[in-house]
Amino acid sequence: MDLFAKLINDISRLWANYKLAYLGGMWSTLKLAVIATVIGVVIGLACGIVNTIPCGKNDPMPKRILLGVVRFLVRAYVEIFRGTPMVLQAVFIYYGLPYFSNNTMRFDNIWTAAILIVSINTGAYMAESVRGGIISVDPGQTEGAKAIGMTHFQTMIHVILPQAFRNIIPQIGNNFIINIKDTSVMFIIGFTEFFAFHRYITGVNNMYFPSAAIEMVGYLTMTVIASMLLRLLEKILDGSDNYELVNEDQLVMAAGTYTHPDRGTPFDEHHKPSRDEVIQDVKLRKQQREARWARARNESTRGDR
Amino acid sequence: MADTILEIRHLSKSFGSHEVLRDIDFTVSKGDVTAIIGASGSGKSTLLRCVNLLETPTSGEILFHGKDVTGRGVNAPEYRSHVGMVFQSFNLFNNMSVLKNCMVGQMKVLKKSKAEARETALRYLQQVGMAPYINAKPRQLSGGQKQRVAIARALAMGPEVLLFDEPTSALDPEMVGEVLAVMQDLASQGMTMLVVTHEMAFARDVSTQVVYMNQGVICEQGPPTEVLGNPQKQETRDFLARFRKN
């Protein structure tokens, strides 16, 4: 028990002294992870579209060559950035750019470098996830869209990607959480995020374990909140399980012309009610609706008391 | 003829070495209801998919108002927007409500305004009896309801021809009637239709032209009274006899 008391004492001392540093670090980590994940997903979606452009024998030669080159580049990008450690990519790009341009080009802002590296890394992983997401969408959806004359791009934007996106949200969540944690390797180019402050603080006072405990709790808090938010997003995208039947005639308002409210289907056409009956019916429905509203209002005011 | 919409000439389609369609020839004029019948695997669906360019024909021509649409440099999406298609498996967009399903093509392909698209969509949804369900998602509907929405979606594009690929084959028996009623209603309004079907009663009572396919070729074609009532070929007779038994 003594040890726990000591730990709690140490943690509270660290927290009191370096609260702002820890919180600032968390903020940087979150900002970098969110921005890089969003950009990464966009890169992934773009690669997904390119990878699934249909290309047959009937297409002109230049289009086929161009598409082949672009696909090769996408493929190379995915393999390179998925197949090397991010910490190494950071060093490679951050120091490589000034090296090759004789110092004329360099990253003036550490944020730019960090976002670039984490985004292209996420993009490489997402490209494959998106491809999987697109494949998982029923091919009938593509045919349905083509059959009403949509181009490949329109089909992708309006029909396939929204569904693929829904299917890959768990993957996006994975990547987001990995990014929250793995941005810690950005200390190698001097980016000060959450973990970097652990290094600075422990460098001053050698309280490795208490500081690590704070970091553990901090990272866990961020990732748990992130996965909760992503679950919520899934729920929102799935929409309601219920739907409202619309029995009023929508065309009356849309077209400004009167159509019979009961003339719904070709099946009940043969017993078209007379005009008077229809008008009566509409009035009755209106009364019923108003009565229903009045009742609902009464109930809600009663509830307030 | 001036009112010829589709003319299919010497159409063939192979998947690898497997020849699915051989030298198909027939014409669809305005107002025709063509029923394509035949056993499973006889190439009926492939033929329909070729007509809509969902499959690329291996050889032959498809003339739409006299212009070949199979060659290079043809704007396939543009052509498809004039030729509606209703699928066996409905293929409604799962990410959209019923109303959006019927609006998206009009807005994105035909570039209509939202209000205009909505009005057209509602009109056709009303015609197929699905107007109360505009807020529902496809997954919340029954098969027959989905198929009626799919028909409204195709109609909303204002097609000149409507292709039906076994529209009732995936439906429970009690739902077949509601879809056939809608199709019959369309036929009576003069819609040009090309229907692949196993519903012999529909072929007999509604169509103006019956095409019987057997093993990738057109075995017999003509008015329903001829092909169904007085078949000339032995294959046709055998096929129809099998249906009478069931």
Coordinates of C-alpha atoms in Angstrom, one line a residue:
Chain A
M1 CA 0.0 0.0 0.0
D2 CA 2.9 2.3 0.8
L3 CA 4.1 2.0 -2.8
F4 CA 0.7 2.9 -4.2
A5 CA 0.5 5.9 -1.9
K6 CA 4.0 6.9 -3.1
L7 CA 3.0 6.5 -6.7
I8 CA -0.1 8.6 -6.3
N9 CA 1.9 11.2 -4.5
D10 CA 4.5 11.2 -7.3
I11 CA 1.9 11.4 -10.0
S12 CA 0.1 14.3 -8.4
R13 CA 3.4 16.1 -8.0
L14 CA 4.3 15.6 -11.6
W15 CA 0.8 16.6 -12.7
A16 CA 0.9 19.7 -10.6
N17 CA 4.2 20.8 -12.1
Y18 CA 3.8 19.7 -15.7
K19 CA 0.0 19.7 -16.2
L20 CA 0.2 22.1 -19.1
A21 CA 3.0 20.2 -20.8
Y22 CA 1.1 16.9 -20.7
L23 CA -2.2 18.4 -21.8
G24 CA -0.4 20.4 -24.6
G25 CA 1.2 17.2 -25.7
M26 CA -2.1 15.4 -25.8
W27 CA -3.6 18.2 -27.8
S28 CA -0.7 18.0 -30.4
T29 CA -1.0 14.3 -30.6
L30 CA -4.8 14.4 -31.2
K31 CA -4.5 17.3 -33.7
L32 CA -1.9 15.4 -35.7
A33 CA -3.7 12.1 -35.5
V34 CA -7.1 13.6 -36.6
I35 CA -5.7 15.7 -39.5
A36 CA -3.4 12.9 -40.7
T37 CA -6.2 10.3 -40.6
V38 CA -8.6 12.5 -42.5
I39 CA -6.0 13.3 -45.2
G40 CA -5.0 9.6 -45.2
V41 CA -8.6 8.5 -45.8
V42 CA -9.0 11.0 -48.6
I43 CA -5.8 9.7 -50.2
G44 CA -7.1 6.1 -49.7
L45 CA -10.4 6.9 -51.3
A46 CA -8.7 8.6 -54.3
C47 CA -6.4 5.5 -54.7
G48 CA -9.5 3.3 -54.4
I49 CA -11.3 5.1 -57.2
V50 CA -8.3 4.9 -59.5
N51 CA -7.7 1.3 -58.8
T52 CA -11.3 0.3 -59.7
I53 CA -11.7 2.4 -63.0
P54 CA -13.0 -0.1 -65.5
C55 CA -10.8 -0.5 -68.5
G56 CA -11.6 -2.8 -71.4
K57 CA -10.5 -3.6 -74.9
N58 CA -12.8 -0.9 -76.2
D59 CA -11.1 2.0 -74.5
P60 CA -8.6 4.1 -76.5
M61 CA -4.9 3.2 -76.2
P62 CA -3.8 6.5 -74.5
K63 CA -6.4 6.0 -71.7
R64 CA -5.2 2.4 -71.2
I65 CA -1.5 3.4 -71.0
L66 CA -2.2 6.3 -68.7
L67 CA -4.3 4.2 -66.4
G68 CA -1.6 1.5 -66.4
V69 CA 1.1 4.0 -65.3
V70 CA -1.2 5.6 -62.7
R71 CA -2.0 2.2 -61.3
F72 CA 1.6 1.2 -61.1
L73 CA 2.4 4.4 -59.2
V74 CA -0.4 3.8 -56.7
R75 CA 0.8 0.3 -56.3
A76 CA 4.4 1.4 -55.7
Y77 CA 3.3 4.0 -53.2
V78 CA 1.2 1.5 -51.2
E79 CA 4.0 -1.0 -51.1
I80 CA 6.8 1.4 -50.2
F81 CA 4.9 3.2 -47.4
R82 CA 3.3 0.1 -46.0
G83 CA 6.5 -1.8 -46.1
T84 CA 8.9 0.5 -44.3
P85 CA 8.8 1.8 -40.7
M86 CA 7.2 5.2 -40.3
V87 CA 10.0 6.3 -38.0
L88 CA 12.4 5.7 -40.8
Q89 CA 10.2 7.4 -43.4
A90 CA 10.1 10.5 -41.1
V91 CA 13.9 10.7 -41.1
F92 CA 14.2 9.9 -44.7
I93 CA 11.8 12.6 -45.9
Y94 CA 12.6 15.2 -43.3
Y95 CA 16.3 15.1 -43.8
G96 CA 16.2 13.8 -47.4
L97 CA 14.5 16.9 -48.8
P98 CA 17.2 19.4 -47.8
Y99 CA 19.9 16.9 -48.6
F100 CA 18.7 16.5 -52.2
S101 CA 17.9 20.1 -52.8
N102 CA 21.2 21.5 -51.3
N103 CA 19.2 23.0 -48.5
T104 CA 17.1 25.1 -50.8
M105 CA 14.0 23.1 -49.8
R106 CA 13.3 22.2 -46.2
F107 CA 10.5 21.8 -43.9
D108 CA 10.2 25.2 -42.2
N109 CA 7.3 24.0 -40.1
I110 CA 7.6 20.8 -38.2
W111 CA 3.8 20.4 -38.4
T112 CA 3.9 20.2 -42.2
A113 CA 6.5 17.5 -42.1
A114 CA 4.7 15.5 -39.4
I115 CA 1.3 15.7 -41.1
L116 CA 2.8 14.8 -44.5
I117 CA 4.5 11.7 -43.1
V118 CA 1.6 10.4 -41.1
S119 CA -0.9 11.2 -43.8
I120 CA 0.9 9.4 -46.6
N121 CA 1.5 6.5 -44.2
T122 CA -2.2 6.3 -43.3
G123 CA -3.1 6.7 -47.0
A124 CA -1.0 3.7 -48.0
Y125 CA -2.9 1.5 -45.5
M126 CA -6.3 3.0 -46.3
A127 CA -5.8 2.5 -50.0
E128 CA -6.0 -1.2 -49.5
S129 CA -8.8 -0.9 -47.0
V130 CA -10.8 1.2 -49.4
R131 CA -10.2 -1.3 -52.2
G132 CA -11.5 -4.0 -49.9
G133 CA -14.5 -1.8 -49.0
I134 CA -15.3 -1.2 -52.6
I135 CA -15.1 -4.9 -53.5
S136 CA -17.3 -5.7 -50.5
V137 CA -20.2 -3.6 -52.0
D138 CA -22.6 -5.8 -54.0
P139 CA -21.7 -5.5 -57.7
G140 CA -25.5 -5.1 -58.3
Q141 CA -25.1 -1.6 -56.9
T142 CA -22.7 -0.7 -59.7
E143 CA -24.9 -2.2 -62.3
G144 CA -27.9 -0.4 -60.9
A145 CA -26.1 2.9 -61.2
K146 CA -24.7 2.2 -64.6
A147 CA -28.1 1.2 -65.8
I148 CA -29.5 4.7 -65.1
G149 CA -26.6 6.2 -67.0
M150 CA -24.1 7.2 -64.3
T151 CA -20.5 7.4 -65.2
H152 CA -17.8 5.5 -63.2
F153 CA -17.0 8.7 -61.2
Q154 CA -20.7 9.4 -60.4
T155 CA -21.3 5.8 -59.5
M156 CA -18.3 5.9 -57.1
I157 CA -19.2 9.2 -55.5
H158 CA -22.9 8.7 -55.0
V159 CA -23.4 5.0 -54.7
I160 CA -20.3 2.9 -54.0
L161 CA -18.1 5.0 -51.8
P162 CA -20.8 6.0 -49.3
Q163 CA -21.4 2.3 -48.8
A164 CA -17.7 1.3 -48.9
F165 CA -17.0 4.1 -46.4
R166 CA -19.6 2.8 -44.0
N167 CA -18.0 -0.7 -44.3
I168 CA -14.5 0.6 -43.7
I169 CA -15.2 2.8 -40.7
P170 CA -13.9 0.0 -38.3
Q171 CA -10.7 0.2 -40.4
I172 CA -10.6 4.0 -40.2
G173 CA -11.0 3.6 -36.5
N174 CA -8.1 1.2 -36.3
N175 CA -5.9 3.6 -38.3
F176 CA -7.0 6.6 -36.2
I177 CA -6.1 4.7 -33.0
I178 CA -2.8 3.5 -34.4
N179 CA -2.1 7.1 -35.4
I180 CA -2.8 8.4 -31.9
K181 CA -0.2 6.0 -30.6
D182 CA 2.3 5.9 -33.4
T183 CA 2.7 9.6 -33.8
S184 CA 4.9 9.2 -30.8
V185 CA 7.7 8.2 -33.2
M186 CA 7.6 11.7 -34.6
F187 CA 10.0 12.8 -31.7
I188 CA 12.7 11.6 -34.1
I189 CA 12.3 14.8 -36.2
G190 CA 11.7 16.9 -33.1
F191 CA 7.9 17.0 -33.1
T192 CA 6.7 17.5 -29.6
E193 CA 3.6 15.5 -28.9
F194 CA 2.4 13.7 -25.8
F195 CA 5.2 11.1 -25.6
A196 CA 7.9 13.7 -26.3
F197 CA 7.0 15.5 -23.1
H198 CA 7.5 12.3 -21.2
R199 CA 11.0 12.3 -22.4
Y200 CA 11.6 15.9 -21.5
I201 CA 10.0 15.6 -18.1
T202 CA 11.8 12.4 -17.1
G203 CA 15.0 13.9 -18.4
V204 CA 14.7 16.6 -15.7
N205 CA 13.6 14.5 -12.7
N206 CA 14.0 10.8 -13.5
M207 CA 10.5 9.9 -12.4
Y208 CA 10.1 7.4 -15.2
F209 CA 7.4 5.2 -13.7
P210 CA 5.0 7.9 -12.5
S211 CA 5.3 9.8 -15.8
A212 CA 4.7 6.6 -17.8
A213 CA 1.6 6.0 -15.7
I214 CA 0.3 9.4 -16.6
E215 CA 1.1 8.7 -20.3
M216 CA -0.6 5.3 -20.2
V217 CA -3.8 6.8 -18.8
G218 CA -3.6 9.7 -21.2
Y219 CA -3.2 7.6 -24.3
L220 CA -5.9 5.2 -23.1
T221 CA -8.3 8.1 -22.6
M222 CA -7.7 9.4 -26.1
T223 CA -8.1 6.1 -27.8
V224 CA -11.2 5.1 -25.8
I225 CA -12.9 8.4 -26.6
A226 CA -11.9 8.0 -30.2
S227 CA -13.4 4.5 -30.6
M228 CA -16.6 5.7 -28.8
L229 CA -16.9 8.6 -31.3
L230 CA -16.4 6.2 -34.2
R231 CA -19.1 3.9 -32.9
L232 CA -21.4 6.9 -32.8
L233 CA -20.5 7.8 -36.4
E234 CA -21.4 4.3 -37.5
K235 CA -24.8 4.6 -35.7
I236 CA -25.5 8.0 -37.4
L237 CA -24.6 6.7 -40.8
D238 CA -26.8 3.6 -40.4
G239 CA -29.7 5.9 -39.9
S240 CA -32.9 5.0 -38.1
D241 CA -34.3 1.5 -38.1
N242 CA -37.7 3.0 -38.5
Y243 CA -39.4 5.1 -41.1
E244 CA -42.5 7.2 -41.4
L245 CA -45.2 6.3 -43.8
V246 CA -46.2 9.4 -45.8
N247 CA -49.9 9.2 -46.5
E248 CA -50.5 12.8 -47.5
D249 CA -50.2 13.4 -51.2
Q250 CA -46.7 14.8 -51.7
L251 CA -47.4 16.0 -55.2
V252 CA -50.0 18.5 -54.1
M253 CA -47.3 20.7 -52.6
A254 CA -44.6 19.9 -55.1
A255 CA -46.6 20.4 -58.2
G256 CA -49.3 22.8 -57.2
T257 CA -51.9 20.7 -58.9
Y258 CA -54.6 18.7 -57.2
T259 CA -54.4 14.9 -57.4
H260 CA -56.6 12.4 -55.7
P261 CA -55.0 11.5 -52.4
D262 CA -56.4 8.0 -52.6
R263 CA -55.3 7.4 -56.1
G264 CA -52.2 5.7 -54.9
T265 CA -51.8 2.5 -56.9
P266 CA -53.1 1.2 -60.2
F267 CA -55.0 -1.4 -58.3
D268 CA -57.5 0.9 -56.6
E269 CA -58.0 2.9 -59.7
H270 CA -61.3 1.1 -60.4
H271 CA -63.0 2.3 -57.3
K272 CA -62.1 5.9 -57.6
P273 CA -64.2 7.8 -55.0
S274 CA -66.2 10.7 -56.1
R275 CA -64.8 14.1 -55.6
D276 CA -67.0 14.9 -52.7
E277 CA -66.0 11.8 -50.9
V278 CA -62.4 12.7 -51.4
I279 CA -62.9 16.2 -50.0
Q280 CA -64.8 14.8 -47.1
D281 CA -62.0 12.4 -46.4
V282 CA -59.3 15.1 -46.6
K283 CA -61.3 17.2 -44.1
L284 CA -61.7 14.2 -41.8
R285 CA -58.0 13.4 -41.9
K286 CA -57.2 17.0 -41.2
Q287 CA -59.5 17.0 -38.2
Q288 CA -58.0 13.8 -36.9
R289 CA -54.5 15.1 -37.4
E290 CA -55.3 18.3 -35.5
A291 CA -56.9 16.4 -32.7
R292 CA -53.8 14.2 -32.5
W293 CA -51.5 17.3 -32.3
A294 CA -53.7 18.9 -29.7
R295 CA -53.5 15.7 -27.7
A296 CA -49.8 15.5 -28.1
R297 CA -49.5 19.2 -27.0
N298 CA -51.6 18.6 -23.9
E299 CA -49.5 15.6 -22.9
S300 CA -46.3 17.4 -23.3
T301 CA -47.4 20.4 -21.2
R302 CA -48.7 18.0 -18.6
G303 CA -45.3 16.3 -18.6
D304 CA -43.6 19.7 -17.9
R305 CA -45.6 20.1 -14.7
Chain B
M1 CA -39.4 2.0 -90.3
A2 CA -39.5 5.3 -88.5
D3 CA -40.6 4.0 -85.2
T4 CA -38.0 1.3 -84.8
I5 CA -36.2 1.9 -81.5
L6 CA -33.8 -1.0 -81.2
E7 CA -32.4 -3.2 -83.9
I8 CA -30.2 -6.1 -82.9
R9 CA -28.2 -7.5 -85.8
H10 CA -26.1 -10.7 -85.8
L11 CA -25.3 -10.3 -82.1
S12 CA -22.9 -12.8 -80.6
K13 CA -21.3 -13.0 -77.1
S14 CA -18.7 -15.4 -75.8
F15 CA -17.3 -15.8 -72.4
G16 CA -13.9 -17.3 -73.3
S17 CA -14.5 -20.3 -75.5
H18 CA -18.1 -20.6 -74.3
E19 CA -20.5 -19.1 -76.9
V20 CA -23.5 -17.8 -75.0
L21 CA -25.3 -15.9 -77.8
R22 CA -25.1 -16.8 -81.5
D23 CA -26.3 -14.5 -84.3
I24 CA -29.2 -12.9 -82.5
D25 CA -31.5 -10.8 -84.8
F26 CA -34.6 -9.0 -83.8
T27 CA -36.2 -5.6 -83.8
V28 CA -38.1 -3.6 -81.2
S29 CA -40.5 -0.9 -82.3
K30 CA -42.1 1.8 -80.3
G31 CA -44.9 0.4 -78.1
D32 CA -43.7 -3.2 -78.4
V33 CA -43.8 -5.4 -75.4
T34 CA -41.3 -8.2 -76.3
A35 CA -41.2 -11.2 -74.0
I36 CA -38.0 -13.2 -74.1
I37 CA -38.6 -16.7 -72.9
G38 CA -36.5 -19.8 -72.7
A39 CA -34.9 -22.3 -70.3
S40 CA -32.3 -21.2 -67.8
G41 CA -28.9 -20.8 -69.4
S42 CA -30.3 -20.1 -72.8
G43 CA -28.7 -16.7 -72.9
K44 CA -31.8 -14.5 -72.2
S45 CA -30.3 -12.4 -69.5
T46 CA -27.0 -12.1 -71.3
L47 CA -28.9 -10.8 -74.3
L48 CA -30.6 -8.2 -72.2
R49 CA -27.3 -7.2 -70.5
C50 CA -25.7 -6.8 -74.0
V51 CA -28.6 -4.5 -75.1
N52 CA -27.8 -2.3 -72.1
L53 CA -24.0 -2.7 -72.7
L54 CA -23.5 -4.1 -69.2
E55 CA -21.8 -6.9 -71.2
T56 CA -19.8 -6.1 -74.3
P57 CA -21.0 -8.1 -77.3
T58 CA -18.3 -10.1 -79.0
S59 CA -19.6 -9.2 -82.4
G60 CA -22.7 -7.8 -84.1
E61 CA -24.5 -4.5 -83.9
I62 CA -27.1 -2.9 -81.6
L63 CA -28.7 -0.1 -83.5
F64 CA -30.5 2.5 -81.3
H65 CA -32.5 4.8 -83.6
G66 CA -30.3 3.6 -86.4
K67 CA -27.0 4.3 -84.7
D68 CA -24.6 1.5 -83.6
V69 CA -23.9 1.7 -79.9
T70 CA -21.4 -1.2 -79.6
G71 CA -18.4 0.5 -81.3
R72 CA -15.6 2.6 -79.8
G73 CA -16.2 6.2 -78.9
V74 CA -19.8 5.6 -78.0
N75 CA -20.9 7.3 -74.8
A76 CA -22.3 4.3 -73.0
P77 CA -23.6 6.2 -69.9
E78 CA -25.5 8.5 -72.2
Y79 CA -27.0 5.6 -74.1
R80 CA -28.0 3.8 -71.0
S81 CA -29.9 6.8 -69.7
H82 CA -32.3 6.3 -72.6
V83 CA -32.6 2.6 -71.9
G84 CA -34.0 1.7 -68.4
M85 CA -33.2 -1.5 -66.8
V86 CA -35.0 -3.4 -64.0
F87 CA -33.0 -6.2 -62.4
Q88 CA -33.9 -9.6 -60.9
S89 CA -32.1 -8.6 -57.7
F90 CA -33.6 -5.0 -57.7
N91 CA -30.2 -3.3 -57.2
L92 CA -31.7 -0.3 -55.4
F93 CA -29.1 1.9 -53.9
N94 CA -28.8 0.7 -50.3
N95 CA -27.4 4.0 -49.0
M96 CA -30.4 6.1 -50.1
S97 CA -34.1 6.4 -49.2
V98 CA -36.7 5.3 -51.7
L99 CA -37.2 8.9 -52.9
K100 CA -33.5 9.5 -53.2
N101 CA -33.2 6.3 -55.3
C102 CA -35.6 7.8 -57.8
M103 CA -34.0 11.3 -57.7
V104 CA -30.3 10.7 -57.9
G105 CA -30.2 9.7 -61.6
Q106 CA -32.4 12.6 -62.7
M107 CA -30.2 15.1 -60.8
K108 CA -26.8 13.7 -61.6
V109 CA -27.3 12.3 -65.1
L110 CA -30.1 14.4 -66.5
K111 CA -29.1 17.5 -64.5
K112 CA -32.6 18.2 -63.4
S113 CA -33.3 20.5 -60.5
K114 CA -34.0 19.0 -57.1
A115 CA -37.7 20.1 -57.2
E116 CA -38.2 18.8 -60.7
A117 CA -36.6 15.5 -59.9
R118 CA -38.6 15.2 -56.7
E119 CA -41.9 15.8 -58.6
T120 CA -41.1 13.3 -61.3
A121 CA -40.0 10.7 -58.7
L122 CA -43.1 11.2 -56.7
R123 CA -45.3 10.8 -59.7
Y124 CA -43.8 7.5 -60.7
L125 CA -43.7 6.3 -57.1
Q126 CA -47.4 7.0 -56.9
Q127 CA -48.0 5.2 -60.1
V128 CA -46.4 2.0 -58.7
G129 CA -48.1 2.5 -55.4
M130 CA -44.9 3.2 -53.4
A131 CA -45.5 6.9 -52.6
P132 CA -46.1 6.3 -48.8
Y133 CA -42.7 4.7 -48.5
I134 CA -40.5 7.5 -49.8
N135 CA -38.6 7.7 -46.5
A136 CA -37.9 4.0 -46.2
K137 CA -34.5 2.5 -47.0
P138 CA -34.4 -0.4 -49.4
R139 CA -33.5 -2.9 -46.6
Q140 CA -36.8 -2.1 -44.9
L141 CA -39.0 -3.1 -47.9
S142 CA -40.3 -6.4 -49.1
G143 CA -39.1 -7.8 -52.4
G144 CA -42.2 -6.8 -54.3
Q145 CA -42.0 -3.3 -52.9
K146 CA -38.3 -3.0 -53.8
Q147 CA -39.0 -4.1 -57.4
R148 CA -41.8 -1.5 -57.7
V149 CA -39.4 1.2 -56.5
A150 CA -36.8 -0.1 -59.0
I151 CA -39.4 0.3 -61.8
A152 CA -40.2 3.8 -60.6
R153 CA -36.5 4.6 -60.6
A154 CA -36.1 3.4 -64.1
L155 CA -39.2 5.3 -65.3
A156 CA -38.1 8.5 -63.6
M157 CA -35.3 8.7 -66.1
G158 CA -37.8 8.9 -68.9
P159 CA -36.4 6.0 -70.9
E160 CA -37.5 5.1 -74.4
V161 CA -37.2 1.4 -73.7
L162 CA -37.4 -0.4 -70.4
L163 CA -35.6 -3.7 -70.0
F164 CA -36.8 -6.2 -67.4
D165 CA -34.4 -9.0 -66.4
E166 CA -36.6 -11.6 -64.8
P167 CA -38.2 -9.0 -62.6
T168 CA -40.4 -11.5 -60.6
S169 CA -38.0 -14.4 -60.3
A170 CA -36.6 -13.4 -56.9
L171 CA -40.0 -12.7 -55.4
D172 CA -42.3 -14.7 -53.3
P173 CA -45.4 -16.0 -55.2
E174 CA -47.8 -13.6 -53.5
M175 CA -45.6 -10.6 -54.5
V176 CA -45.3 -11.5 -58.2
G177 CA -48.8 -10.2 -58.8
E178 CA -48.2 -6.7 -57.6
V179 CA -45.1 -6.3 -59.9
L180 CA -46.8 -7.8 -62.9
A181 CA -49.8 -5.5 -62.4
V182 CA -47.4 -2.5 -62.5
M183 CA -45.8 -3.9 -65.7
Q184 CA -49.2 -4.5 -67.3
D185 CA -50.2 -1.0 -66.4
L186 CA -47.1 0.3 -68.1
A187 CA -47.7 -1.8 -71.2
S188 CA -51.2 -0.4 -71.5
Q189 CA -49.8 3.1 -71.4
G190 CA -47.7 2.3 -74.5
M191 CA -44.3 1.9 -72.8
T192 CA -41.8 0.0 -75.0
M193 CA -40.6 -3.0 -73.0
L194 CA -38.2 -5.9 -73.4
V195 CA -39.0 -8.5 -70.7
V196 CA -37.0 -11.6 -69.9
T197 CA -39.5 -13.7 -68.0
H198 CA -40.7 -17.1 -66.9
E199 CA -44.2 -15.8 -66.5
M200 CA -46.0 -17.4 -69.4
A201 CA -49.3 -15.8 -68.5
F202 CA -47.6 -12.4 -68.9
A203 CA -46.0 -13.3 -72.2
R204 CA -49.4 -14.6 -73.5
D205 CA -51.6 -11.7 -72.2
V206 CA -49.4 -8.6 -72.3
S207 CA -46.7 -9.0 -74.8
T208 CA -47.0 -8.2 -78.5
Q209 CA -44.0 -10.2 -79.5
V210 CA -42.5 -13.4 -78.1
V211 CA -38.9 -14.5 -78.6
Y212 CA -38.1 -18.0 -77.6
M213 CA -34.4 -18.7 -77.0
N214 CA -32.7 -22.0 -76.9
Q215 CA -29.0 -22.6 -76.3
G216 CA -27.9 -19.1 -77.3
V217 CA -30.0 -18.7 -80.5
I218 CA -33.4 -17.4 -81.2
C219 CA -35.4 -20.5 -81.9
E220 CA -38.7 -19.0 -82.7
Q221 CA -40.2 -15.5 -82.6
G222 CA -43.5 -13.9 -83.5
P223 CA -46.8 -12.8 -81.9
P224 CA -47.7 -14.6 -78.7
T225 CA -50.7 -16.4 -80.3
E226 CA -48.3 -17.9 -82.8
V227 CA -45.3 -18.8 -80.7
L228 CA -47.2 -19.8 -77.6
G229 CA -50.4 -21.0 -79.2
N230 CA -49.1 -22.7 -82.3
P231 CA -45.4 -23.3 -81.9
Q232 CA -43.7 -24.6 -85.1
K233 CA -40.5 -26.0 -83.6
Q234 CA -40.2 -29.1 -81.5
E235 CA -37.9 -27.4 -79.0
T236 CA -40.6 -24.7 -78.4
R237 CA -43.3 -27.3 -77.9
D238 CA -41.1 -29.2 -75.4
F239 CA -40.3 -26.1 -73.5
L240 CA -44.0 -25.0 -73.3
A241 CA -45.1 -28.5 -72.4
R242 CA -42.8 -28.4 -69.4
F243 CA -44.5 -25.2 -68.2
R244 CA -48.0 -26.6 -68.7
K245 CA -47.1 -29.5 -66.4
N246 CA -46.0 -27.3 -63.6

